[in-house]
Short mmCIF file of C-alpha atoms in Angstrom, two decimals:
data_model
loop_
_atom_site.label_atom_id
_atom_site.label_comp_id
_atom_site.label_asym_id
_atom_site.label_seq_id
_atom_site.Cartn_x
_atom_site.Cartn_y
_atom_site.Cartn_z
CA UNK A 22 105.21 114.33 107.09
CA UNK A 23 102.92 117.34 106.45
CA UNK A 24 99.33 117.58 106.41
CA UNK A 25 96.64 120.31 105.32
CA UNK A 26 94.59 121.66 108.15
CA UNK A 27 90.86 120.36 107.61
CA UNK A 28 89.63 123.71 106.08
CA UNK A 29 92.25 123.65 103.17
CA UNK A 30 90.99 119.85 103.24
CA UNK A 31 87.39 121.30 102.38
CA UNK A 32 88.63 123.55 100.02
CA UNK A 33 90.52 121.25 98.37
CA UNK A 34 87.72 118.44 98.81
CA UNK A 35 84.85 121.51 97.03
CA UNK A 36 87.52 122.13 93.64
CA UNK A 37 88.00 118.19 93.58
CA UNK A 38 84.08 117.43 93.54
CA UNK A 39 83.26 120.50 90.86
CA UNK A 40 85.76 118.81 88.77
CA UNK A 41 84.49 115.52 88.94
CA UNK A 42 80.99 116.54 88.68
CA UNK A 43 82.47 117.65 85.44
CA UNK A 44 84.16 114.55 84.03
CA UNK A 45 83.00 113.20 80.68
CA UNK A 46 81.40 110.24 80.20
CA UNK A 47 84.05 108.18 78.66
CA UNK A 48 86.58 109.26 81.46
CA UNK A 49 83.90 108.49 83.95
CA UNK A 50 83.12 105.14 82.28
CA UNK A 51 87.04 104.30 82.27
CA UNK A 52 87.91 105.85 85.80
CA UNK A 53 84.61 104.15 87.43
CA UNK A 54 85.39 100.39 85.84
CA UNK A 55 88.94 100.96 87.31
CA UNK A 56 87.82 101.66 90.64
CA UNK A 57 85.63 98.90 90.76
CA UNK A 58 88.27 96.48 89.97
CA UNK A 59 90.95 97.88 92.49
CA UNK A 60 88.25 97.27 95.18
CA UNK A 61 88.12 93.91 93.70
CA UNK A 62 91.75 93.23 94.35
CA UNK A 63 91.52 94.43 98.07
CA UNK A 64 88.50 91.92 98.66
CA UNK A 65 90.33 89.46 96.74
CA UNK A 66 93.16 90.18 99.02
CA UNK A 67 91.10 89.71 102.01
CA UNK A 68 89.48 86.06 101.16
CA UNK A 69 93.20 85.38 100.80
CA UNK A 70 93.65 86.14 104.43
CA UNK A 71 90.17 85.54 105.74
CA UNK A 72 90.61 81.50 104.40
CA UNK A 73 93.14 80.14 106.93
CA UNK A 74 93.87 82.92 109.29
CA UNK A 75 91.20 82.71 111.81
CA UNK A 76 93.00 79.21 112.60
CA UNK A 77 95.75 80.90 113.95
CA UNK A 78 95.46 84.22 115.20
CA UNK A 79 91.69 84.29 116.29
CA UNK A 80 88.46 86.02 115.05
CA UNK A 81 89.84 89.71 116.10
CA UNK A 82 93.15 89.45 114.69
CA UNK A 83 92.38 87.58 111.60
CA UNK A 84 90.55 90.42 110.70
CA UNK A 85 92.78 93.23 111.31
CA UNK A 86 95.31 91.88 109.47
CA UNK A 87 92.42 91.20 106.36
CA UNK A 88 91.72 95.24 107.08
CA UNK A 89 94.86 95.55 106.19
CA UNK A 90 94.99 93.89 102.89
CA UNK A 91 91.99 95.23 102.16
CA UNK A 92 93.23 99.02 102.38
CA UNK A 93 95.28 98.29 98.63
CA UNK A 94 92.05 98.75 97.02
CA UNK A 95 91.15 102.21 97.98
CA UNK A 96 95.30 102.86 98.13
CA UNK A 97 94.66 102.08 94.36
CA UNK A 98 91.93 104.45 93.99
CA UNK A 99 93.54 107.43 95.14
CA UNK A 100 97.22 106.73 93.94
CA UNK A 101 96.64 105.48 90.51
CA UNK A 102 93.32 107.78 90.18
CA UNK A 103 89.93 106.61 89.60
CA UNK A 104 86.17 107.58 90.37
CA UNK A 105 85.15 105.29 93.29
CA UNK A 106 81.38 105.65 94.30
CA UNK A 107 81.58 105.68 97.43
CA UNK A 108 84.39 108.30 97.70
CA UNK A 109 82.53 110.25 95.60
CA UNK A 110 80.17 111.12 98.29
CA UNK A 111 82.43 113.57 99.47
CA UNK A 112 81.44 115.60 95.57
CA UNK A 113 78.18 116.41 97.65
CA UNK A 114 80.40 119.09 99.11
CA UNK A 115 80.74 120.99 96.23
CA UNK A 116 77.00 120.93 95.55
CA UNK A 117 76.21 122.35 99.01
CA UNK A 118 78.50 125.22 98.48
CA UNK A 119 76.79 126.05 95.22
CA UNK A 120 79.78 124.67 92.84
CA UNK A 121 77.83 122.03 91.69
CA UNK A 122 74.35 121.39 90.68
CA UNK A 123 73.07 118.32 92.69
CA UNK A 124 72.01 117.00 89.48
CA UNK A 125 76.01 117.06 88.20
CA UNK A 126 76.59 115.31 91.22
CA UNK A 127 73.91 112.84 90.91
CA UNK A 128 75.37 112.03 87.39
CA UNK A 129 78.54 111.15 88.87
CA UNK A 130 77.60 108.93 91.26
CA UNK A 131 74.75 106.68 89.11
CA UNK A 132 77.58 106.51 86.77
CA UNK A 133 80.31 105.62 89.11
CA UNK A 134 78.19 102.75 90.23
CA UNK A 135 77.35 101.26 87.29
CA UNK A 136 80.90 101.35 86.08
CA UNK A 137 82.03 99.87 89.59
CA UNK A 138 80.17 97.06 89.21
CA UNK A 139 81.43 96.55 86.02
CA UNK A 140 84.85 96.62 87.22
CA UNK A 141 84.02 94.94 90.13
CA UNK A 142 82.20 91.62 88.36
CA UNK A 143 84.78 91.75 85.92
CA UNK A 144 87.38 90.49 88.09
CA UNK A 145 85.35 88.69 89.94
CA UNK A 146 84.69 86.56 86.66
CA UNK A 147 88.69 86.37 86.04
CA UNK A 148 89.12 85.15 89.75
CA UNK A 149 86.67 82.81 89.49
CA UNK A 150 88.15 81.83 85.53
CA UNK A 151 91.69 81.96 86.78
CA UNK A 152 90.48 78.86 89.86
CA UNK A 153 91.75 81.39 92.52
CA UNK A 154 89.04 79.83 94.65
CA UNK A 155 91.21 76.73 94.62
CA UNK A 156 94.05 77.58 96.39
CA UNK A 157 94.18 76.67 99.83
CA UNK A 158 92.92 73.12 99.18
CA UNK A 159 90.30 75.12 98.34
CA UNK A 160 89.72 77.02 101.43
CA UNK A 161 89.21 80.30 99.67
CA UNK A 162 86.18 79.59 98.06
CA UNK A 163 84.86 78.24 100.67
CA UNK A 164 85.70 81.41 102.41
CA UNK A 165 84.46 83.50 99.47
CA UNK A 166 80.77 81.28 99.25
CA UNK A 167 80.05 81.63 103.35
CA UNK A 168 80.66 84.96 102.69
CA UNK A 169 78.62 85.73 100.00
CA UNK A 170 75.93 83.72 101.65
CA UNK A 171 76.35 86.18 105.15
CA UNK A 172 76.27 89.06 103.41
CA UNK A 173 72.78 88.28 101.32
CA UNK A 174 71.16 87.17 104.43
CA UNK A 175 71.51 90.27 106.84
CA UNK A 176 68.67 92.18 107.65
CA UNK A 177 67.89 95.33 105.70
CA UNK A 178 68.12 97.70 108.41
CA UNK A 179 71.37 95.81 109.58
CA UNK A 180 72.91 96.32 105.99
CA UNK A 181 71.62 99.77 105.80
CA UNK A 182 73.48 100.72 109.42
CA UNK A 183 76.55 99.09 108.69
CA UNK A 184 76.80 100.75 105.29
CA UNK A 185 76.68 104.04 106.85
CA UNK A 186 79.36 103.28 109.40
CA UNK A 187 81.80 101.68 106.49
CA UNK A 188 81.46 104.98 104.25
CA UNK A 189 81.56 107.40 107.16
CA UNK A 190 84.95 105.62 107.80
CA UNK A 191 85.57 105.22 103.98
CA UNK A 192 85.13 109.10 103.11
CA UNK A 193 87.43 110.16 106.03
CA UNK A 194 90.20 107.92 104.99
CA UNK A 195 89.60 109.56 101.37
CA UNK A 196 89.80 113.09 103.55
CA UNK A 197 92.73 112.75 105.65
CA UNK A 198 94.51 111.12 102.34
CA UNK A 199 93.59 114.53 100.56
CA UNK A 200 94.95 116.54 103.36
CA UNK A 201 98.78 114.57 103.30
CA UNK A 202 101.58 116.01 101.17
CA UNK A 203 102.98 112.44 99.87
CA UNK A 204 102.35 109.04 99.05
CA UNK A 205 103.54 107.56 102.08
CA UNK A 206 101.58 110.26 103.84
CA UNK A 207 98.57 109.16 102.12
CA UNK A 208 98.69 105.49 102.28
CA UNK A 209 99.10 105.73 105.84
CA UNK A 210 95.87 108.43 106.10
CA UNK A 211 93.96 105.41 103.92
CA UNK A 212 94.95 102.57 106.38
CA UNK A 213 93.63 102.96 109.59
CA UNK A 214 90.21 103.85 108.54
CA UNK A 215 89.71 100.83 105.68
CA UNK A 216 91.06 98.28 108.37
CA UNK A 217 88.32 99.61 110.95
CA UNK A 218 85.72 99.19 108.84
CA UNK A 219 86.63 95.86 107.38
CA UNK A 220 87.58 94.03 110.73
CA UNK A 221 83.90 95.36 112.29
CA UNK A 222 82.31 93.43 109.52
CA UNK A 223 81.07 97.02 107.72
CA UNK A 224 79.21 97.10 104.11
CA UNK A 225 80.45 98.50 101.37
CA UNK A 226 78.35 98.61 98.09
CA UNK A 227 81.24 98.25 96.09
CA UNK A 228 83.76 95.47 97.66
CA UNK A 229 79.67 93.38 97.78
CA UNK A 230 79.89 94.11 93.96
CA UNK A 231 82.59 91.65 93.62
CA UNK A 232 82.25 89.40 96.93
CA UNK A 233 78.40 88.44 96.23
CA UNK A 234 78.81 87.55 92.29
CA UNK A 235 82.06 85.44 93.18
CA UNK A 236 79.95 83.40 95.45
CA UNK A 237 77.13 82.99 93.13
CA UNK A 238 79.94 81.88 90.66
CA UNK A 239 80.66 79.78 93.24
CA UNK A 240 77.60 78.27 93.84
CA UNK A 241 77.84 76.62 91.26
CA UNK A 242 80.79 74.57 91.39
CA UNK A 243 79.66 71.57 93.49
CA UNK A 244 83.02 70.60 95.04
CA UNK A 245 83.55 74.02 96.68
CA UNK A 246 79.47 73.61 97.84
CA UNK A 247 80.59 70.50 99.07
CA UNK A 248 83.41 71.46 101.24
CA UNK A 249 80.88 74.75 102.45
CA UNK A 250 78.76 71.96 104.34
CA UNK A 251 75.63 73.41 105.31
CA UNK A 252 76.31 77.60 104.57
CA UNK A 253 73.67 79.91 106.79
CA UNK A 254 71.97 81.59 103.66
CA UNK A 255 73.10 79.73 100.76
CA UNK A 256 68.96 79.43 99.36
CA UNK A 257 69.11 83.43 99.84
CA UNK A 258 72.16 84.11 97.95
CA UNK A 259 70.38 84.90 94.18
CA UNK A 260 70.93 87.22 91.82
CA UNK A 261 67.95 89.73 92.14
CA UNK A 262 66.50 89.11 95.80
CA UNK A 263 69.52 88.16 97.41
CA UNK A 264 72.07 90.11 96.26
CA UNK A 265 70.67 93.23 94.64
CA UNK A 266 67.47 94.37 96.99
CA UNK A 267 68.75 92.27 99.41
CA UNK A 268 72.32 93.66 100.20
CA UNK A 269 73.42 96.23 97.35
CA UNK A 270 69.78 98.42 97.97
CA UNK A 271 70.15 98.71 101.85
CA UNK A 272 73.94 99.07 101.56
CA UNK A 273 74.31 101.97 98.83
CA UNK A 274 71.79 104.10 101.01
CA UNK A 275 73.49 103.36 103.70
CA UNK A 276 76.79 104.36 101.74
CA UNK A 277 75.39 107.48 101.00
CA UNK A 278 74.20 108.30 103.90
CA UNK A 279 77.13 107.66 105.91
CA UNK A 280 79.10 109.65 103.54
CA UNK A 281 77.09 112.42 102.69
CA UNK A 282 75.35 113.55 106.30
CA UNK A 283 78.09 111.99 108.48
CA UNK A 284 81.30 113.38 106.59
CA UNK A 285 80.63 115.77 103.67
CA UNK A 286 77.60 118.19 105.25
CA UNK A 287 79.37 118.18 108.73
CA UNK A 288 82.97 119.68 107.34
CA UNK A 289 80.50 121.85 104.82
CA UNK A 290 79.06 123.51 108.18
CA UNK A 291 82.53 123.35 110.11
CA UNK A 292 84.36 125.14 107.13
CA UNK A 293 83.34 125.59 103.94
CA UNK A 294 79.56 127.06 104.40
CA UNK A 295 81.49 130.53 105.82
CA UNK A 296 83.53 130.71 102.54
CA UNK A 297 80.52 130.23 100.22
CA UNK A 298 79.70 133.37 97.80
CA UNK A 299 76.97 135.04 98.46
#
């Protein structure tokens, strides 16, 4: 399989983020709700795993092997096409090589997230219509409430950290998947990274945009509450406090700043500030 060297990466990356800086609104709008859902279907994919597996195979392994489910959603992203906040990080590129205003690329990305969560809430409400949370003798929404319920009651600084280290990770699997010639070349670029960030227990903004609502669709179904027993942070997991300052804030600037300072600016230094025009 071939592969781009990282400076026709940056190139590459600098075109891709002036013409997505550029996208309409409608396309953005469409693109963004799509992106949020196929991160949906990754996390959905991983309470799948995440609800029996731990039995069997152990903390470490069981979530590998959800990692690895995981990876479809951003595999989705990139394949099928579709404007992915957190990805989009990488668009700050093109604004520090004077491509793009940072206002263009400010657009993109406070549109991108509102259209995620769309997408991402939307199928969270057809998993939670369709029962998913019963299979398993109902051991996946048990799975998908304790979850919820961690995730709203971590520490702001501890959500902030661990969002940088899941978009750091995030944005190079979007840059090594830019630099292969093929699909298989890319899906195996996207992997690896997605199932490092996943088994350490990282946070991203988007995949909470669908894990969090599910459990506070959860919360209220009393059998699944019932089979929780007594969840660390259930009273924490609300709307407003819990889930939107209390895990999406510290986690998109974490997001952001994982994927802007820790990926984007260093490869803008490395390669692409020596090609800028004058």
């Amino acid at each position: 399989m071939e592969c781009l060297s990282p400076a026709k990466i940056a190139e590459l990356t600098t075109a891709s983020g002036e013409r997505k800086v550029g996208l309409s609104f409608r396309r953005l709008a469409v693109l963004g709700v799509l992106a949020g859902a196929y991160i949906a279907f990754g996390a959905e994919a991983y309470l799948l795993v995440l609800s029996d597996t731990a039995v069997f195979l152990g903390f470490g392994l069981s979530r590998i092997l959800g990692g690895l489910v995981f990876s479809v959603g951003l595999i989705l992203v990139v394949l099928a096409g579709a404007e992915l906040f957190t990805g989009n990080s990488l668009i700050a590129l093109s604004a520090c090589c004077h491509r793009s205003s940072w206002r263009g690329v400010l657009r993109n990305w406070v549109l991108a997230y509102f259209f995620n969560m769309v997408g991402a809430v939307l199928v969270a409400l057809l998993i939670f219509g369709a029962r998913q949370y019963m299979l398993g003798d109902g051991s996946i929404g048990v799975a998908a409430l304790r979850l919820a319920a961690t995730k709203v009651s971590l520490p702001f600084w501890t959500a902030f950290f661990r969002g940088i280290l899941c978009n750091w990770l995030v944005c190079l699997a979007v840059w090594m998947a830019t630099g292969a010639m093929d699909t298989a070349g890319k899906v195996l670029a996207i992997i690896p990274p997605v199932t490092v960030f996943v088994a350490s227990g990282f946070e991203h903004s988007v995949a909470n945009m669908f894990f969090v609502p599910l459990g506070l669709f959860l919360k209220r179904v009393p059998s699944v509450v019932a089979a929780a027993g007594s969840v660390p942070g259930f009273q924490q997991l609300t709307w407003v406090r819990g889930f939107l300052l209390g895990n999406l804030l510290p986690v998109t600037l974490g997001n952001l700043v994982g994927g802007v300072l820790f990926v984007a600016v260093p490869y803008w230094l490395a390669y692409a500030r020596s090609t800028e025009n004058p």
